[in-house]
Tab-separated table of C-alpha atoms in Angstrom:
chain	number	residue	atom	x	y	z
A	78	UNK	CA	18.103	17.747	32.397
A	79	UNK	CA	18.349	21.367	33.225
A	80	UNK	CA	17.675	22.237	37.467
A	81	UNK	CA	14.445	22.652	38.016
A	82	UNK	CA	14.191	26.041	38.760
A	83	UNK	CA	15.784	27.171	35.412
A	84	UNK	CA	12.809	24.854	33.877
A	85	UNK	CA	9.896	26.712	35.706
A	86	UNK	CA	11.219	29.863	35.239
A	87	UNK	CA	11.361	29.337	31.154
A	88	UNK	CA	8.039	27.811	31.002
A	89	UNK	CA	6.870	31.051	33.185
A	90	UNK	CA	8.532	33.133	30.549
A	91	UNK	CA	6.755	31.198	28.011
A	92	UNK	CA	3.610	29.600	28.700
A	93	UNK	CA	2.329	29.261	25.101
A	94	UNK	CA	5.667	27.841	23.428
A	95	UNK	CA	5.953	25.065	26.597
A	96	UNK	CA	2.265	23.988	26.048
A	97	UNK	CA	2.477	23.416	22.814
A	98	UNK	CA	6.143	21.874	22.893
A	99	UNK	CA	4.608	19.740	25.970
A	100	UNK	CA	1.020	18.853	23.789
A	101	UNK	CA	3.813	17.904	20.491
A	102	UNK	CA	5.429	16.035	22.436
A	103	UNK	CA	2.681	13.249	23.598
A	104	UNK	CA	1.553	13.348	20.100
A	105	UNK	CA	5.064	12.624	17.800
A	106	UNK	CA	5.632	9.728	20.169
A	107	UNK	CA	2.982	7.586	18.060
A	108	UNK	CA	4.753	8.050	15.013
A	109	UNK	CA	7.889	6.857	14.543
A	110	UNK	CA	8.302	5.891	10.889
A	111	UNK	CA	10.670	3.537	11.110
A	112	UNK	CA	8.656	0.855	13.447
A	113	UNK	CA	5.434	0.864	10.351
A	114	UNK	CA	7.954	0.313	7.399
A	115	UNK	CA	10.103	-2.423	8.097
A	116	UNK	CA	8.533	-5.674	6.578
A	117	UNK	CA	7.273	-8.861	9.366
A	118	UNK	CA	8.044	-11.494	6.417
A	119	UNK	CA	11.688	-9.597	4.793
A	120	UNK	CA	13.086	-13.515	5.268
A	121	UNK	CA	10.163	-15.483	3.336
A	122	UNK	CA	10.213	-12.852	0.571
A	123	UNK	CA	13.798	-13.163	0.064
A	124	UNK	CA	13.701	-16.831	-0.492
A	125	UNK	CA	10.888	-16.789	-2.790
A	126	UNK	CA	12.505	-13.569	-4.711
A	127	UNK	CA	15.831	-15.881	-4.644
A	128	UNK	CA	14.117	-18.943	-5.923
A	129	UNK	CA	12.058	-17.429	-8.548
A	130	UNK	CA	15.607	-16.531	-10.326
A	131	UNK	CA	15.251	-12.641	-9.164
A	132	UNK	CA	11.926	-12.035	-11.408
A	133	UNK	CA	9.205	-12.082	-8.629
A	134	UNK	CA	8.459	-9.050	-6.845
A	135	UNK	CA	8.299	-9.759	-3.429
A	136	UNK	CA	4.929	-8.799	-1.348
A	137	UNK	CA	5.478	-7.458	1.922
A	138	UNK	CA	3.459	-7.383	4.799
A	139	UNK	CA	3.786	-4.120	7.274
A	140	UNK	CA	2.515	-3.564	11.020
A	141	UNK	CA	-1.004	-2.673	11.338
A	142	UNK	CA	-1.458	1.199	12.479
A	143	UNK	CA	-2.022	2.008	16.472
A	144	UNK	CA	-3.297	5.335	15.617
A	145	UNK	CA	-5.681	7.015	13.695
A	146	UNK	CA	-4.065	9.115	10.818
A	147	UNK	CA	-6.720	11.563	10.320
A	148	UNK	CA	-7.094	12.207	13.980
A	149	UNK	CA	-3.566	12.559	14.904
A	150	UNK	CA	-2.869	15.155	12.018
A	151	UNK	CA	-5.951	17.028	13.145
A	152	UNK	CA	-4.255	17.247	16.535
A	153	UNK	CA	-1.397	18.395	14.749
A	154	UNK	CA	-2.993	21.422	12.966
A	155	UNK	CA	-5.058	22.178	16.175
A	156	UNK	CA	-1.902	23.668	18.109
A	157	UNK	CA	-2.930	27.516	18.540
A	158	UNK	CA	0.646	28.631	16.716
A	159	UNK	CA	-0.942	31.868	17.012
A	160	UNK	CA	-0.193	32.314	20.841
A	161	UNK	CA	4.065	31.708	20.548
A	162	UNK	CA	4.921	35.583	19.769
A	163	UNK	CA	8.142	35.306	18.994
A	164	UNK	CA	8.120	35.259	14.635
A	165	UNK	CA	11.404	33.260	14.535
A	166	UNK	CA	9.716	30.437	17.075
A	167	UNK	CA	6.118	30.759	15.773
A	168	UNK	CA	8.322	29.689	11.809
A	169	UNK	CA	9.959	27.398	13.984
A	170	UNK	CA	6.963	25.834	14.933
A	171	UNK	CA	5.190	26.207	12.150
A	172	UNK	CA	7.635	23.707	10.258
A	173	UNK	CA	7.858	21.403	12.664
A	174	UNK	CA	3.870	21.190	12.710
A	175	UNK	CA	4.077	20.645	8.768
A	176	UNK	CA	6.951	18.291	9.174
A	177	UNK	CA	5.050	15.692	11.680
A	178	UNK	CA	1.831	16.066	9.015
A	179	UNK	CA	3.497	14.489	6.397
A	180	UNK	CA	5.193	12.059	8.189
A	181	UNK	CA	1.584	11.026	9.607
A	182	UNK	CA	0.846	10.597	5.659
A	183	UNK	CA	3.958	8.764	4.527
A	184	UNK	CA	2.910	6.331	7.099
A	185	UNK	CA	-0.777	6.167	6.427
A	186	UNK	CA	-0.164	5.238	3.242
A	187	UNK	CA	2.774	2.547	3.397
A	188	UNK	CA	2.447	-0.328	1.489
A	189	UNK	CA	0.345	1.496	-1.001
A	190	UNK	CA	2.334	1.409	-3.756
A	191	UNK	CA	3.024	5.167	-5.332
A	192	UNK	CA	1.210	7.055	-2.606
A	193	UNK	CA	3.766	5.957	-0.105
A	194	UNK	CA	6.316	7.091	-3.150
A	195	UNK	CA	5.271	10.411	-3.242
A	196	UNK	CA	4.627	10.902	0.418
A	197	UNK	CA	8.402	9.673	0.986
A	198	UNK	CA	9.496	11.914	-1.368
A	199	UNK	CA	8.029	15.139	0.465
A	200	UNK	CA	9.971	14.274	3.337
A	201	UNK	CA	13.188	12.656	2.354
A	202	UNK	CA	13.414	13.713	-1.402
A	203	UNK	CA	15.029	12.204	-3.761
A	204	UNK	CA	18.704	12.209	-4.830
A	205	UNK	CA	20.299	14.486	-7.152
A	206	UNK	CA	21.964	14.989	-9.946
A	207	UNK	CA	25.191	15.712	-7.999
A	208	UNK	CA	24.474	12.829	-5.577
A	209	UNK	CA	24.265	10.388	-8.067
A	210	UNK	CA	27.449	11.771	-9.261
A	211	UNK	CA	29.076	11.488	-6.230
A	212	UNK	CA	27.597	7.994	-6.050
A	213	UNK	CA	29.417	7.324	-9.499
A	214	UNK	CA	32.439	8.387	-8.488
A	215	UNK	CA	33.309	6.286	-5.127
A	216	UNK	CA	31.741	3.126	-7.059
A	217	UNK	CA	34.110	3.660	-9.709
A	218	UNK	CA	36.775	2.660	-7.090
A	219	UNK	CA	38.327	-1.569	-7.107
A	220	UNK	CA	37.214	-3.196	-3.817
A	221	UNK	CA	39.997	-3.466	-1.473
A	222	UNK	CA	41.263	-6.135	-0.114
A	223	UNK	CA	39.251	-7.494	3.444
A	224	UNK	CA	40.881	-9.134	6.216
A	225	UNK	CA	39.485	-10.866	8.977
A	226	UNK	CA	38.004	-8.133	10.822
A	227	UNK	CA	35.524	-8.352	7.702
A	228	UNK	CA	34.551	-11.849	8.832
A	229	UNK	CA	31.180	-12.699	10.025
A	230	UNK	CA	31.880	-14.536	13.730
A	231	UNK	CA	30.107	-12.463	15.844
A	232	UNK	CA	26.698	-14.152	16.962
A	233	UNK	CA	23.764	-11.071	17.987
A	234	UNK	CA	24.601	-11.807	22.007
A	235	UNK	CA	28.152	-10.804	21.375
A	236	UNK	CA	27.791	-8.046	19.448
A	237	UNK	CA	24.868	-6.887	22.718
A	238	UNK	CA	28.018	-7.308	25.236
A	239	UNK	CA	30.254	-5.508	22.235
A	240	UNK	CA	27.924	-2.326	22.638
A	241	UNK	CA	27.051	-2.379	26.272
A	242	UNK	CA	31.289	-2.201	26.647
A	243	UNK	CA	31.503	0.600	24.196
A	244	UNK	CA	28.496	2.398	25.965
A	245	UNK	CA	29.778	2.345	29.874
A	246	UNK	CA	32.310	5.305	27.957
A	247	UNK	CA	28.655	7.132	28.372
A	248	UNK	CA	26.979	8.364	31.606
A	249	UNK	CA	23.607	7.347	29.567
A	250	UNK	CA	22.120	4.153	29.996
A	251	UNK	CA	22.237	1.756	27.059
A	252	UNK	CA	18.925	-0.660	26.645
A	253	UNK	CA	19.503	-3.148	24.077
A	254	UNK	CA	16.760	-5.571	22.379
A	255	UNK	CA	17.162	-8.307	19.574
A	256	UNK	CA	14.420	-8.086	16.745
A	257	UNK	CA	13.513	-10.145	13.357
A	258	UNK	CA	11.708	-7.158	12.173
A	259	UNK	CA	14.233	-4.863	10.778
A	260	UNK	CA	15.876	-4.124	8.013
A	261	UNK	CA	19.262	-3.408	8.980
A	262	UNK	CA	21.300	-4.928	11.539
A	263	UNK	CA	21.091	-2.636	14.095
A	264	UNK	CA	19.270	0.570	14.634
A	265	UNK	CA	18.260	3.009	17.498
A	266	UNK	CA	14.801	3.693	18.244
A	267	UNK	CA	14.219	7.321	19.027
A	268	UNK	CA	11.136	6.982	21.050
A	269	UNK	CA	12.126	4.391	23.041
A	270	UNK	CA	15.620	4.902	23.737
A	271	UNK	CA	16.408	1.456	22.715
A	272	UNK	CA	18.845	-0.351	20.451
A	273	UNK	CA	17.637	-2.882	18.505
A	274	UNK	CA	19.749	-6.230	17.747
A	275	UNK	CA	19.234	-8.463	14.063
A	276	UNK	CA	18.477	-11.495	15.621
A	277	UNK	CA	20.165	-14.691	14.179
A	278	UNK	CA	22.416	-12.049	12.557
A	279	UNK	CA	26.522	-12.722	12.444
A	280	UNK	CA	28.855	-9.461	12.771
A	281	UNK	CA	32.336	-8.720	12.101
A	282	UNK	CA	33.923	-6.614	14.367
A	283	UNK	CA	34.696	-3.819	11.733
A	284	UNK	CA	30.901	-3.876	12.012
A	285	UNK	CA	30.184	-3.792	15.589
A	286	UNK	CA	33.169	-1.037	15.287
A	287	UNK	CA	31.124	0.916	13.051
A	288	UNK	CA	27.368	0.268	14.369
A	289	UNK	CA	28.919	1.256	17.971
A	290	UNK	CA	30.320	4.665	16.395
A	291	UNK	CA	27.376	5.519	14.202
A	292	UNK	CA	24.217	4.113	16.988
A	293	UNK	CA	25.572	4.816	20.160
A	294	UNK	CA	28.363	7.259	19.560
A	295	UNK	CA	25.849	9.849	17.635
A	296	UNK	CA	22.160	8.736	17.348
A	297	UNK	CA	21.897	7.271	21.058
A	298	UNK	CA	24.004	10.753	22.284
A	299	UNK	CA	21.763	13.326	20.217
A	300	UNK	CA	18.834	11.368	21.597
A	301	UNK	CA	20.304	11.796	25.349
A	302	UNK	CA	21.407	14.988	24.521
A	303	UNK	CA	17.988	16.277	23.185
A	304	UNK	CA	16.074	15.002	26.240
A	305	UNK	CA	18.556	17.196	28.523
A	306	UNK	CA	16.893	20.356	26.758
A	307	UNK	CA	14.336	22.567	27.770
A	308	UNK	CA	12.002	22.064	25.209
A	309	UNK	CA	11.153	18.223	24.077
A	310	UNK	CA	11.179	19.146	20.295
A	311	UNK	CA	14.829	18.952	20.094
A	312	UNK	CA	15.013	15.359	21.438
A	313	UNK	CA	11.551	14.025	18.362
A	314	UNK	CA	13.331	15.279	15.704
A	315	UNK	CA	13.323	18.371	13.426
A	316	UNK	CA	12.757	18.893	9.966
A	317	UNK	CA	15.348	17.965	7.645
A	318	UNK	CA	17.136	16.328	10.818
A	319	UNK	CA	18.018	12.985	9.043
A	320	UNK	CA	20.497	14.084	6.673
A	321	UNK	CA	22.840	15.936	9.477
A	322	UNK	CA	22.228	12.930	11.715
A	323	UNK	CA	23.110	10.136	9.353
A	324	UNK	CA	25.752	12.700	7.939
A	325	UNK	CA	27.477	12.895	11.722
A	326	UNK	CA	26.849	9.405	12.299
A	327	UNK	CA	28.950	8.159	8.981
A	328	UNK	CA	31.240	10.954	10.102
A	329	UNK	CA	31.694	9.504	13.106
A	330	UNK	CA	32.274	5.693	11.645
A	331	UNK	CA	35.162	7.818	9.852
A	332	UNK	CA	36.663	9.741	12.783
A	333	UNK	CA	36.947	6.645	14.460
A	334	UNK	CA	38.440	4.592	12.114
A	335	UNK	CA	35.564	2.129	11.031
A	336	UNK	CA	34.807	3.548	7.911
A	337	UNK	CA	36.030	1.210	4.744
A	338	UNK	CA	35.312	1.976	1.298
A	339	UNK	CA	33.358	-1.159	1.433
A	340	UNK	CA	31.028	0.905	3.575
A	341	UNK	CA	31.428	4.326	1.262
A	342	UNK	CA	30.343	2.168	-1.564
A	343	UNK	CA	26.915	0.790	0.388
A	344	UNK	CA	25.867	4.742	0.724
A	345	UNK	CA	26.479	5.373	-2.966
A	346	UNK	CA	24.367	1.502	-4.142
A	347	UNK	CA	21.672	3.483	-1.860
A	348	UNK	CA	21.974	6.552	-3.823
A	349	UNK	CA	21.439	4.640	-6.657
A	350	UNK	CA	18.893	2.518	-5.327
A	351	UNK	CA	16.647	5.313	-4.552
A	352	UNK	CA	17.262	6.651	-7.455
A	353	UNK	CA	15.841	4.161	-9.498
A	354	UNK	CA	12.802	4.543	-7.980
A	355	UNK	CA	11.922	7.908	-9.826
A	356	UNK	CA	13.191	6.048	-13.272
A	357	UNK	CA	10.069	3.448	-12.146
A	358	UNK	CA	12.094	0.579	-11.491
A	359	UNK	CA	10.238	-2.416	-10.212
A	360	UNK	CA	11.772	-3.992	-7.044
A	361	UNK	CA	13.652	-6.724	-9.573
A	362	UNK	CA	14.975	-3.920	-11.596
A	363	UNK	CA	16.748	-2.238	-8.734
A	364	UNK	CA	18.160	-5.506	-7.446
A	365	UNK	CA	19.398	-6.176	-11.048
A	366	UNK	CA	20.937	-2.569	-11.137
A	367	UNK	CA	22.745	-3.471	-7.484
A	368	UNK	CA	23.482	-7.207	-8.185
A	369	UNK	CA	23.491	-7.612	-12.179
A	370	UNK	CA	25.284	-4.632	-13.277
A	371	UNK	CA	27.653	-3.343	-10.127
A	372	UNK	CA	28.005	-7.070	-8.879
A	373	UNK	CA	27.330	-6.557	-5.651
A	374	UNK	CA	26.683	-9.935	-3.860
A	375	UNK	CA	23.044	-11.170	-3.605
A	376	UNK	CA	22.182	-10.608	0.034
A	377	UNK	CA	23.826	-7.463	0.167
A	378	UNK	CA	22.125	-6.364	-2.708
A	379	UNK	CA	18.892	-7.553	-1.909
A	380	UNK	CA	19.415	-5.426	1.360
A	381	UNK	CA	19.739	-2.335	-0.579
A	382	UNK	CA	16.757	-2.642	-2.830
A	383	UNK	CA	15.083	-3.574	0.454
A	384	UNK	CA	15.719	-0.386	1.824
A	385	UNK	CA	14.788	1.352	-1.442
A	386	UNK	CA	11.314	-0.344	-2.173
A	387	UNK	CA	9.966	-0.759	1.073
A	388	UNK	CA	6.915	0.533	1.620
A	389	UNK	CA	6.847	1.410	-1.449
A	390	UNK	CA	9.449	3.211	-2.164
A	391	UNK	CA	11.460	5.116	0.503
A	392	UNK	CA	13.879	7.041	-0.525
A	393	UNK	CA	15.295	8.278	3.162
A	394	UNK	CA	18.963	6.424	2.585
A	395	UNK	CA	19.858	8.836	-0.624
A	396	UNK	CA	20.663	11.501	2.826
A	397	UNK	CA	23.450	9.345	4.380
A	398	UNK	CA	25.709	10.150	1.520
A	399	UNK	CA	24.869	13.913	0.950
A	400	UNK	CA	24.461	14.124	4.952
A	401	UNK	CA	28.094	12.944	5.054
A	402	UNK	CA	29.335	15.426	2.105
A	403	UNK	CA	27.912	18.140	4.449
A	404	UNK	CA	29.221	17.255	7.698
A	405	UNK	CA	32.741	16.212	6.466
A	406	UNK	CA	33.132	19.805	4.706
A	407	UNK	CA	32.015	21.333	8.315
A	408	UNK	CA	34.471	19.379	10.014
A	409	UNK	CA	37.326	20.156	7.616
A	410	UNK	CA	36.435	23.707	7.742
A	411	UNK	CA	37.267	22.719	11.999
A	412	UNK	CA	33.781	24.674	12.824
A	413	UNK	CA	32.265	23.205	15.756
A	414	UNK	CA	29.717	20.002	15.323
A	415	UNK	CA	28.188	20.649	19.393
A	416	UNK	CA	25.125	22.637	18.115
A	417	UNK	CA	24.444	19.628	15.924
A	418	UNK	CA	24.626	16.776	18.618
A	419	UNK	CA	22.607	19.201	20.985
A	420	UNK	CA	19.396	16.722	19.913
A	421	UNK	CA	17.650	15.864	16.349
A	422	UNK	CA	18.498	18.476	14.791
A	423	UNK	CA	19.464	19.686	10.962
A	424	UNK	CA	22.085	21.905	9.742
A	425	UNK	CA	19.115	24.654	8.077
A	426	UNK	CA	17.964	24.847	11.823
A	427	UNK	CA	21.227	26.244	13.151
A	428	UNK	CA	20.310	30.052	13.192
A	429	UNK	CA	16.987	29.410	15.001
A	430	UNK	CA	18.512	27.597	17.466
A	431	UNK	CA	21.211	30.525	17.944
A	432	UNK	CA	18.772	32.851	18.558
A	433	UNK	CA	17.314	30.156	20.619
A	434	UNK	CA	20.177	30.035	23.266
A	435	UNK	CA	20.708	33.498	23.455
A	436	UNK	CA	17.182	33.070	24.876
A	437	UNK	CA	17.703	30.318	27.460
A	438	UNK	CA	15.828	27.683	25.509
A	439	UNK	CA	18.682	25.625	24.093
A	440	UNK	CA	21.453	24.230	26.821
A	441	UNK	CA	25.054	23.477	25.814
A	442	UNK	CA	25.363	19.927	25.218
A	443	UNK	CA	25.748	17.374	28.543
A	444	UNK	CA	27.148	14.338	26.318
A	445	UNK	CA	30.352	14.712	24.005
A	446	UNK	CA	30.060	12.311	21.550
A	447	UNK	CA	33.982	10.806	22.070
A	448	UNK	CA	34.243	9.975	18.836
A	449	UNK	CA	35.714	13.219	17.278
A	450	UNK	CA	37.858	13.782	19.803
A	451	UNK	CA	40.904	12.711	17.842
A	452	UNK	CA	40.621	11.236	14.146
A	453	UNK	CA	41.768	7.423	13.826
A	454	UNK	CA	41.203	7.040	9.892
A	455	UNK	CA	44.126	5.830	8.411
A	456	UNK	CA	42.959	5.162	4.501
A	457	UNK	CA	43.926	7.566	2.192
A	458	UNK	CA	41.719	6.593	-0.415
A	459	UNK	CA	38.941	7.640	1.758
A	460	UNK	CA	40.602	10.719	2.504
A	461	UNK	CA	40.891	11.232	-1.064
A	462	UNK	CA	37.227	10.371	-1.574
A	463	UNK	CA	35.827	12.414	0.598
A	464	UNK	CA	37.822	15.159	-0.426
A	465	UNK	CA	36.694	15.391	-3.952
A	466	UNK	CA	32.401	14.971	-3.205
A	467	UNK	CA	31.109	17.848	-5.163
């Protein structure tokens, strides 16, 4: 956090802009998406889509709602944007007010079939015509050959003591619970600082390698980072913030030398996952795309389509692999990524928040993320890859 004094005298500077970034603030923490659109019953509708020969179309149950959508977007709208003088931080605002609206709607309506669709689509978008190109091109590559740090031996406690190692690098603090409610194997939760654990899950240490890199080394540090700035909207998230966050994080699985093409080719089956979903594809259709014609193994393929169809179709893990394009021609181009770690923040936002610091309101960063310190990738394929994204 910033002393004290510096705070008061900023939020004396500008009342209006520190109200309203203090009133956003209560009301973003009751909407994170990604605790409303994991499934409770993934594991009994992966049996029964596994016994009925791939054909069923699984029916998922989602947490129940604790807010009320139409009240909570009201709040939203309420904010007197009016009183922040400033034109670049009233747009600022603005966008970040539109932003949170229509997230409040994509999770209103989850479960619902086509609404969800269409409200996922206004904030994630779907992939395009280069992505899927891109997403072509890597799965055009032979699967290399794995070795044992591929294996699964890793039980969900080990891979807890794993990260709480790889964290004490941090001066943050690192809480860690196990969950049977989410879709991947590990993920961070924003609002509550926590990482969350597969339970019953098996990892292989190129795994925990590249969950430690991508979790704690960028989304846990942007988090920590964000909440060391003046103003809280840095550390909720802006617009757009998901593909430059995913984008660093994969970079950072590279720089670090966890990144296999194994893993390049999971981001491009989600490109293609997702985009199935504006050809109409029915949750069986995907996972024949994945499984049928690319041959990806069942459970990893039922994963993917997972990801792509919950909810009704979510289409926020086509960004990982255009995130990555993004952030991988920044860092080649050796411009600095600390404005990007400096909380949950996208690449568009990056003159704002220029103009921002030269007023006081956005601090240099207080964690590094060590991971691009020094690159550790060794596969030239990759380099080779990543080299030739359009």
């Amino acid at each position: 956090m910033i002393p004290v004094k510096e705070q008061n005298d900023l939020q004396s500077q500008y009342p209006a802009l520190f109200d309203i970034d203090s009133n956003l603030n209560r009301l973003v923490k009751r909407i994170e998406l990604l605790s409303y659109v994991n499934p409770l019953n993934i594991e009994k509708e992966k049996q029964g889509f596994f016994s009925s020969k791939f054909t069923s179309e699984p029916t998922f149950k989602y947490p129940k709602l604790k807010f009320d959508p139409y009240k909570l977007q009201r709040l939203f709208f309420s904010q007197r944007l009016e009183r922040i003088q400033d034109d670049t931080i009233h747009k600022f605002y603005q966008d970040v007010v539109y932003y949170y609206a229509n997230m409040i709607q994509c999770i209103e309506t989850i479960g619902r079939g086509k609404k969800f669709y269409y409200n996922s689509l206004r904030v994630y978008g779907t992939p395009t015509e280069k992505d899927v190109d891109n997403a072509k091109f890597i799965l055009h590559y032979s699967d290399e050959p794995s070795g044992i740090e591929m294996d699964k031996v890793y039980s969900a406690e080990q891979a807890k003591d794993y990260f709480e190692e790889f964290a004490a690098q941090y001066d943050f603090p690192l809480n860690v619970k196990f969950s049977v409610h989410i879709s991947a194997d590990a993920m961070v939760s924003n609002a509550t600082r926590t990482l969350f654990i597969k339970k019953n899950t098996k990892f292989s240490k190129n795994q925990l390698l590249t969950l430690a890199h991508h979790e704690i080394g960028v989304h846990l540090v942007t988090t920590y980072n964000g909440l060391a700035q003046p103003l809280s909207i840095f550390s909720n998230g802006l617009p757009k913030n998901v593909e430059t966050q995913e984008g660093l994080a994969v970079l950072s699985e590279y720089m670090g030398g966890a990144l296999t093409l194994k893993r390049l080719k999971e981001l491009a089956y989600r490109v293609m996952a997702a985009d199935s979903l504006i050809k109409g594809y029915s949750f069986a259709d995907t996972f024949d795309l994945i499984h049928g014609q690319y041959k990806l193994n069942r459970d990893e393929a039922f994963a993917i389509t997972l990801r792509a169809h919950r909810g009704g179709g979510f289409t926020k893990d086509r960004l990982y692999l255009s995130g990555l394009r993004k952030i991988y021609k920044r860092y080649k181009n050796e411009e600095s990524l600390d404005i990007l770690l400096s909380g949950k923040v996208a690449l568009d936002n990056e003159p704002s928040m220029i103009y921002m610091k030269q007023l006081g309101l956005v601090e240099p960063i207080k964690h590094k993320s060590h991971t691009f310190q020094q690159k550790l990738n060794t596969n030239s394929t990759l380099d080779f890859i990543l080299n030739n994204l359009k």
